[in-house]
PDB file of C-alpha atoms in Angstrom:
ATOM      1  CA  PHE O   1      38.937  81.477  75.052  1.00  0.00           C
ATOM      2  CA  ASN O   2      35.370  82.380  74.155  1.00  0.00           C
ATOM      3  CA  PRO O   3      35.212  86.000  72.955  1.00  0.00           C
ATOM      4  CA  ARG O   4      31.757  87.582  73.226  1.00  0.00           C
ATOM      5  CA  SER O   5      32.347  90.829  71.333  1.00  0.00           C
ATOM      6  CA  PRO O   6      34.152  92.102  68.229  1.00  0.00           C
ATOM      7  CA  TYR O   7      36.773  93.565  70.590  1.00  0.00           C
ATOM      8  CA  GLY O   8      37.286  90.159  72.212  1.00  0.00           C
ATOM      9  CA  CYS O   9      37.591  88.481  68.796  1.00  0.00           C
ATOM     10  CA  ALA O  10      40.248  91.009  67.764  1.00  0.00           C
ATOM     11  CA  LYS O  11      42.171  90.404  70.994  1.00  0.00           C
ATOM     12  CA  LEU O  12      42.075  86.641  70.411  1.00  0.00           C
ATOM     13  CA  TYR O  13      43.357  87.145  66.858  1.00  0.00           C
ATOM     14  CA  ALA O  14      46.204  89.298  68.232  1.00  0.00           C
ATOM     15  CA  TYR O  15      47.040  86.597  70.783  1.00  0.00           C
ATOM     16  CA  HIS O  16      47.347  83.933  68.083  1.00  0.00           C
ATOM     17  CA  ILE O  17      49.250  86.094  65.586  1.00  0.00           C
ATOM     18  CA  ILE O  18      51.798  87.041  68.261  1.00  0.00           C
ATOM     19  CA  LYS O  19      52.183  83.399  69.229  1.00  0.00           C
ATOM     20  CA  ASN O  20      52.555  82.382  65.563  1.00  0.00           C
ATOM     21  CA  TYR O  21      55.216  85.012  64.825  1.00  0.00           C
ATOM     22  CA  ARG O  22      57.093  84.111  67.994  1.00  0.00           C
ATOM     23  CA  GLU O  23      57.138  80.415  67.118  1.00  0.00           C
ATOM     24  CA  ALA O  24      57.699  80.772  63.349  1.00  0.00           C
ATOM     25  CA  TYR O  25      60.232  83.616  63.273  1.00  0.00           C
ATOM     26  CA  GLY O  26      61.785  83.639  66.720  1.00  0.00           C
ATOM     27  CA  ILE O  27      60.538  87.159  67.422  1.00  0.00           C
ATOM     28  CA  PHE O  28      60.630  88.265  71.051  1.00  0.00           C
ATOM     29  CA  ALA O  29      56.935  88.939  71.543  1.00  0.00           C
ATOM     30  CA  CYS O  30      54.778  88.457  74.628  1.00  0.00           C
ATOM     31  CA  ASN O  31      51.045  88.435  75.075  1.00  0.00           C
ATOM     32  CA  GLY O  32      49.848  90.368  78.065  1.00  0.00           C
ATOM     33  CA  ILE O  33      46.308  89.200  78.736  1.00  0.00           C
ATOM     34  CA  LEU O  34      45.281  92.252  80.701  1.00  0.00           C
ATOM     35  CA  PHE O  35      42.017  92.245  82.570  1.00  0.00           C
ATOM     36  CA  ASN O  36      40.201  95.564  83.032  1.00  0.00           C
ATOM     37  CA  HIS O  37      42.719  98.190  84.073  1.00  0.00           C
ATOM     38  CA  GLU O  38      41.567 101.608  85.172  1.00  0.00           C
ATOM     39  CA  SER O  39      42.976 104.993  86.071  1.00  0.00           C
ATOM     40  CA  PRO O  40      41.862 108.617  86.213  1.00  0.00           C
ATOM     41  CA  ARG O  41      42.821 108.767  82.506  1.00  0.00           C
ATOM     42  CA  ARG O  42      40.199 106.194  81.506  1.00  0.00           C
ATOM     43  CA  GLY O  43      38.018 107.307  78.570  1.00  0.00           C
ATOM     44  CA  GLU O  44      34.523 108.589  79.301  1.00  0.00           C
ATOM     45  CA  ASN O  45      32.835 105.867  77.236  1.00  0.00           C
ATOM     46  CA  PHE O  46      33.901 103.202  79.781  1.00  0.00           C
ATOM     47  CA  VAL O  47      31.528 102.390  82.639  1.00  0.00           C
ATOM     48  CA  THR O  48      34.050 103.057  85.417  1.00  0.00           C
ATOM     49  CA  LYS O  49      34.823 106.559  84.163  1.00  0.00           C
ATOM     50  CA  LYS O  50      31.143 107.196  83.469  1.00  0.00           C
ATOM     51  CA  ILE O  51      30.404 106.324  87.102  1.00  0.00           C
ATOM     52  CA  THR O  52      33.170 108.434  88.666  1.00  0.00           C
ATOM     53  CA  LYS O  53      32.581 111.409  86.361  1.00  0.00           C
ATOM     54  CA  ASP O  54      28.802 111.392  86.856  1.00  0.00           C
ATOM     55  CA  VAL O  55      28.982 110.839  90.631  1.00  0.00           C
ATOM     56  CA  ALA O  56      31.480 113.712  90.878  1.00  0.00           C
ATOM     57  CA  GLY O  57      29.069 115.731  88.719  1.00  0.00           C
ATOM     58  CA  ILE O  58      26.256 115.007  91.195  1.00  0.00           C
ATOM     59  CA  LYS O  59      28.474 116.236  94.040  1.00  0.00           C
ATOM     60  CA  LYS O  60      29.283 119.422  92.078  1.00  0.00           C
ATOM     61  CA  GLY O  61      25.612 119.994  91.200  1.00  0.00           C
ATOM     62  CA  LEU O  62      26.213 119.371  87.483  1.00  0.00           C
ATOM     63  CA  ASN O  63      24.250 116.091  87.234  1.00  0.00           C
ATOM     64  CA  GLU O  64      21.038 114.875  88.825  1.00  0.00           C
ATOM     65  CA  LYS O  65      21.578 111.151  88.344  1.00  0.00           C
ATOM     66  CA  ILE O  66      23.570 108.474  86.572  1.00  0.00           C
ATOM     67  CA  ILE O  67      22.045 106.043  84.061  1.00  0.00           C
ATOM     68  CA  LEU O  68      23.570 102.569  83.752  1.00  0.00           C
ATOM     69  CA  GLY O  69      22.879  99.070  82.432  1.00  0.00           C
ATOM     70  CA  ASN O  70      23.643  95.742  84.117  1.00  0.00           C
ATOM     71  CA  LEU O  71      24.639  96.463  87.715  1.00  0.00           C
ATOM     72  CA  ASP O  72      25.440  92.837  88.459  1.00  0.00           C
ATOM     73  CA  ALA O  73      28.181  92.226  85.882  1.00  0.00           C
ATOM     74  CA  LYS O  74      31.388  91.349  87.750  1.00  0.00           C
ATOM     75  CA  ARG O  75      34.775  92.554  86.597  1.00  0.00           C
ATOM     76  CA  ASP O  76      38.371  92.202  87.705  1.00  0.00           C
ATOM     77  CA  TRP O  77      39.458  95.860  87.893  1.00  0.00           C
ATOM     78  CA  GLY O  78      43.095  96.762  88.481  1.00  0.00           C
ATOM     79  CA  TYR O  79      45.219  99.899  88.374  1.00  0.00           C
ATOM     80  CA  ALA O  80      46.597 100.647  84.887  1.00  0.00           C
ATOM     81  CA  LYS O  81      49.925 101.964  86.216  1.00  0.00           C
ATOM     82  CA  GLU O  82      50.641  98.589  87.829  1.00  0.00           C
ATOM     83  CA  TYR O  83      49.656  96.750  84.647  1.00  0.00           C
ATOM     84  CA  VAL O  84      52.188  98.798  82.675  1.00  0.00           C
ATOM     85  CA  GLU O  85      54.828  97.741  85.206  1.00  0.00           C
ATOM     86  CA  ALA O  86      53.853  94.105  84.527  1.00  0.00           C
ATOM     87  CA  MET O  87      54.267  94.665  80.779  1.00  0.00           C
ATOM     88  CA  TRP O  88      57.747  96.074  81.361  1.00  0.00           C
ATOM     89  CA  LEU O  89      58.648  93.051  83.500  1.00  0.00           C
ATOM     90  CA  MET O  90      57.519  90.698  80.715  1.00  0.00           C
ATOM     91  CA  LEU O  91      59.920  92.379  78.334  1.00  0.00           C
ATOM     92  CA  GLN O  92      62.860  91.932  80.726  1.00  0.00           C
ATOM     93  CA  ARG O  93      62.703  88.137  80.560  1.00  0.00           C
ATOM     94  CA  ASP O  94      65.228  86.061  78.609  1.00  0.00           C
ATOM     95  CA  LYS O  95      62.456  84.114  76.896  1.00  0.00           C
ATOM     96  CA  PRO O  96      59.130  85.548  75.692  1.00  0.00           C
ATOM     97  CA  GLU O  97      56.071  84.196  77.487  1.00  0.00           C
ATOM     98  CA  ASP O  98      52.383  85.024  77.757  1.00  0.00           C
ATOM     99  CA  TYR O  99      50.995  86.318  81.055  1.00  0.00           C
ATOM    100  CA  VAL O 100      47.600  87.053  82.545  1.00  0.00           C
ATOM    101  CA  ILE O 101      47.639  90.364  84.401  1.00  0.00           C
ATOM    102  CA  ALA O 102      44.752  90.682  86.844  1.00  0.00           C
ATOM    103  CA  THR O 103      43.891  91.234  90.494  1.00  0.00           C
ATOM    104  CA  GLY O 104      42.072  87.928  90.926  1.00  0.00           C
ATOM    105  CA  GLU O 105      39.147  89.762  92.567  1.00  0.00           C
ATOM    106  CA  ALA O 106      35.760  90.380  90.973  1.00  0.00           C
ATOM    107  CA  HIS O 107      33.464  93.253  91.908  1.00  0.00           C
ATOM    108  CA  THR O 108      30.093  94.234  90.484  1.00  0.00           C
ATOM    109  CA  ILE O 109      29.266  97.488  88.783  1.00  0.00           C
ATOM    110  CA  ARG O 110      26.826  97.948  91.669  1.00  0.00           C
ATOM    111  CA  GLU O 111      29.759  97.800  94.138  1.00  0.00           C
ATOM    112  CA  PHE O 112      31.664 100.337  92.038  1.00  0.00           C
ATOM    113  CA  VAL O 113      28.664 102.697  92.141  1.00  0.00           C
ATOM    114  CA  GLU O 114      28.209 102.262  95.903  1.00  0.00           C
ATOM    115  CA  GLU O 115      31.889 102.903  96.583  1.00  0.00           C
ATOM    116  CA  ALA O 116      31.945 106.021  94.372  1.00  0.00           C
ATOM    117  CA  PHE O 117      28.921 107.462  96.190  1.00  0.00           C
ATOM    118  CA  LYS O 118      30.428 106.637  99.619  1.00  0.00           C
ATOM    119  CA  ILE O 119      33.393 108.827  98.715  1.00  0.00           C
ATOM    120  CA  ILE O 120      31.048 111.816  98.408  1.00  0.00           C
ATOM    121  CA  GLY O 121      29.218 110.873 101.608  1.00  0.00           C
ATOM    122  CA  ILE O 122      26.147 109.198 100.117  1.00  0.00           C
ATOM    123  CA  ASN O 123      24.997 105.675 100.957  1.00  0.00           C
ATOM    124  CA  ILE O 124      22.994 104.249  98.080  1.00  0.00           C
ATOM    125  CA  LYS O 125      19.948 102.080  98.799  1.00  0.00           C
ATOM    126  CA  TRP O 126      18.552  99.930  95.997  1.00  0.00           C
ATOM    127  CA  VAL O 127      14.819  99.669  95.334  1.00  0.00           C
ATOM    128  CA  GLY O 128      12.964  97.780  92.609  1.00  0.00           C
ATOM    129  CA  LYS O 129      14.154  94.958  90.357  1.00  0.00           C
ATOM    130  CA  GLY O 130      15.656  94.629  86.879  1.00  0.00           C
ATOM    131  CA  ILE O 131      15.306  97.672  84.663  1.00  0.00           C
ATOM    132  CA  GLU O 132      12.951  99.185  87.257  1.00  0.00           C
ATOM    133  CA  GLU O 133      15.716  99.159  89.886  1.00  0.00           C
ATOM    134  CA  LYS O 134      16.869 102.526  91.191  1.00  0.00           C
ATOM    135  CA  GLY O 135      19.567 103.742  93.533  1.00  0.00           C
ATOM    136  CA  ILE O 136      18.305 106.284  96.066  1.00  0.00           C
ATOM    137  CA  ASP O 137      19.877 108.358  98.818  1.00  0.00           C
ATOM    138  CA  SER O 138      18.627 108.756 102.407  1.00  0.00           C
ATOM    139  CA  ASN O 139      16.135 111.416 101.224  1.00  0.00           C
ATOM    140  CA  GLU O 140      14.791 108.963  98.602  1.00  0.00           C
ATOM    141  CA  ARG O 141      16.195 111.093  95.783  1.00  0.00           C
ATOM    142  CA  VAL O 142      16.823 108.896  92.718  1.00  0.00           C
ATOM    143  CA  LEU O 143      20.532 109.015  91.880  1.00  0.00           C
ATOM    144  CA  VAL O 144      20.890 105.860  89.758  1.00  0.00           C
ATOM    145  CA  GLU O 145      18.536 104.598  87.063  1.00  0.00           C
ATOM    146  CA  ILE O 146      18.755 101.598  84.756  1.00  0.00           C
ATOM    147  CA  ASP O 147      18.249 101.809  80.997  1.00  0.00           C
ATOM    148  CA  GLN O 148      17.935  98.742  78.769  1.00  0.00           C
ATOM    149  CA  ARG O 149      20.022 100.519  76.089  1.00  0.00           C
ATOM    150  CA  TYR O 150      23.120 100.017  78.227  1.00  0.00           C
ATOM    151  CA  TYR O 151      22.755  96.241  78.461  1.00  0.00           C
ATOM    152  CA  ARG O 152      25.096  94.335  76.153  1.00  0.00           C
ATOM    153  CA  PRO O 153      23.428  91.661  74.011  1.00  0.00           C
ATOM    154  CA  THR O 154      26.154  89.111  74.839  1.00  0.00           C
ATOM    155  CA  GLU O 155      27.073  90.299  78.328  1.00  0.00           C
ATOM    156  CA  VAL O 156      29.668  88.258  80.170  1.00  0.00           C
ATOM    157  CA  ASN O 157      28.513  88.201  83.786  1.00  0.00           C
ATOM    158  CA  LEU O 158      31.862  87.303  85.347  1.00  0.00           C
ATOM    159  CA  LEU O 159      35.375  88.224  84.201  1.00  0.00           C
ATOM    160  CA  VAL O 160      38.138  87.454  86.677  1.00  0.00           C
ATOM    161  CA  GLY O 161      41.759  86.580  85.979  1.00  0.00           C
ATOM    162  CA  ASN O 162      44.402  84.369  87.536  1.00  0.00           C
ATOM    163  CA  ALA O 163      47.787  86.105  87.558  1.00  0.00           C
ATOM    164  CA  SER O 164      49.623  83.348  89.451  1.00  0.00           C
ATOM    165  CA  LYS O 165      52.124  82.836  86.600  1.00  0.00           C
ATOM    166  CA  ALA O 166      52.950  86.565  86.615  1.00  0.00           C
ATOM    167  CA  LYS O 167      53.486  86.426  90.364  1.00  0.00           C
ATOM    168  CA  ARG O 168      55.597  83.281  90.167  1.00  0.00           C
ATOM    169  CA  GLU O 169      57.768  84.246  87.169  1.00  0.00           C
ATOM    170  CA  LEU O 170      57.763  88.054  87.200  1.00  0.00           C
ATOM    171  CA  GLY O 171      57.330  88.715  90.904  1.00  0.00           C
ATOM    172  CA  TRP O 172      54.349  90.871  89.949  1.00  0.00           C
ATOM    173  CA  GLU O 173      51.041  91.163  91.735  1.00  0.00           C
ATOM    174  CA  ALA O 174      48.401  93.866  91.918  1.00  0.00           C
ATOM    175  CA  LYS O 175      48.868  96.164  94.910  1.00  0.00           C
ATOM    176  CA  THR O 176      46.048  98.688  94.547  1.00  0.00           C
ATOM    177  CA  LYS O 177      42.841  97.293  96.010  1.00  0.00           C
ATOM    178  CA  PHE O 178      39.379  97.896  94.568  1.00  0.00           C
ATOM    179  CA  LYS O 179      38.330 100.619  97.029  1.00  0.00           C
ATOM    180  CA  GLU O 180      41.642 102.446  96.559  1.00  0.00           C
ATOM    181  CA  LEU O 181      41.169 102.362  92.784  1.00  0.00           C
ATOM    182  CA  VAL O 182      37.667 103.838  92.979  1.00  0.00           C
ATOM    183  CA  LYS O 183      38.992 106.514  95.351  1.00  0.00           C
ATOM    184  CA  LEU O 184      41.851 107.387  92.970  1.00  0.00           C
ATOM    185  CA  MET O 185      39.430 107.850  90.092  1.00  0.00           C
ATOM    186  CA  MET O 186      36.893 109.762  92.172  1.00  0.00           C
ATOM    187  CA  GLU O 187      39.487 112.157  93.574  1.00  0.00           C
ATOM    188  CA  ALA O 188      40.620 113.021  90.049  1.00  0.00           C
ATOM    189  CA  ASP O 189      37.048 113.671  88.885  1.00  0.00           C
ATOM    190  CA  LEU O 190      36.200 115.730  91.971  1.00  0.00           C
ATOM    191  CA  GLN O 191      39.005 118.219  91.225  1.00  0.00           C
TER     192      GLN O 191
END
């Protein structure tokens, strides 16, 4: 473990305290190490929801463009409903264990943006580099801009999980693929 944010440090503390209580007091407690899990209910301060909400807003004529940070960060995004099912399965075991819950696939924020725009019939083309990069449509209208303010100072470029233990012991694996997940979120925001 190498947490790169206060949130990550808190999660690591929780992992160890759960493990300590389980071992010291025999409490039935499991750690679910859940990689990014998304749904239409995702809060608006998360990049996935920001993308789907703003792209839907562009389609509805409410927004002109979306402003993002690092487009090349890769994340392992899964469907929250399936991750809750994994948590339930953990609690059905005779012995408490710790499990990684993830899809095992990494996709960039750029891919998420492209997929969201495809759903509304727009193919994004990228021009420029770094913070000067922009996403444009076929009419060269700027729909995506980059702003340094949205870069994290200790950005982790790749986060991908290995849920093989969950598959082996719980019979759990992610079913909803990346494109389906983006579509689910977009459809909710387009309503």
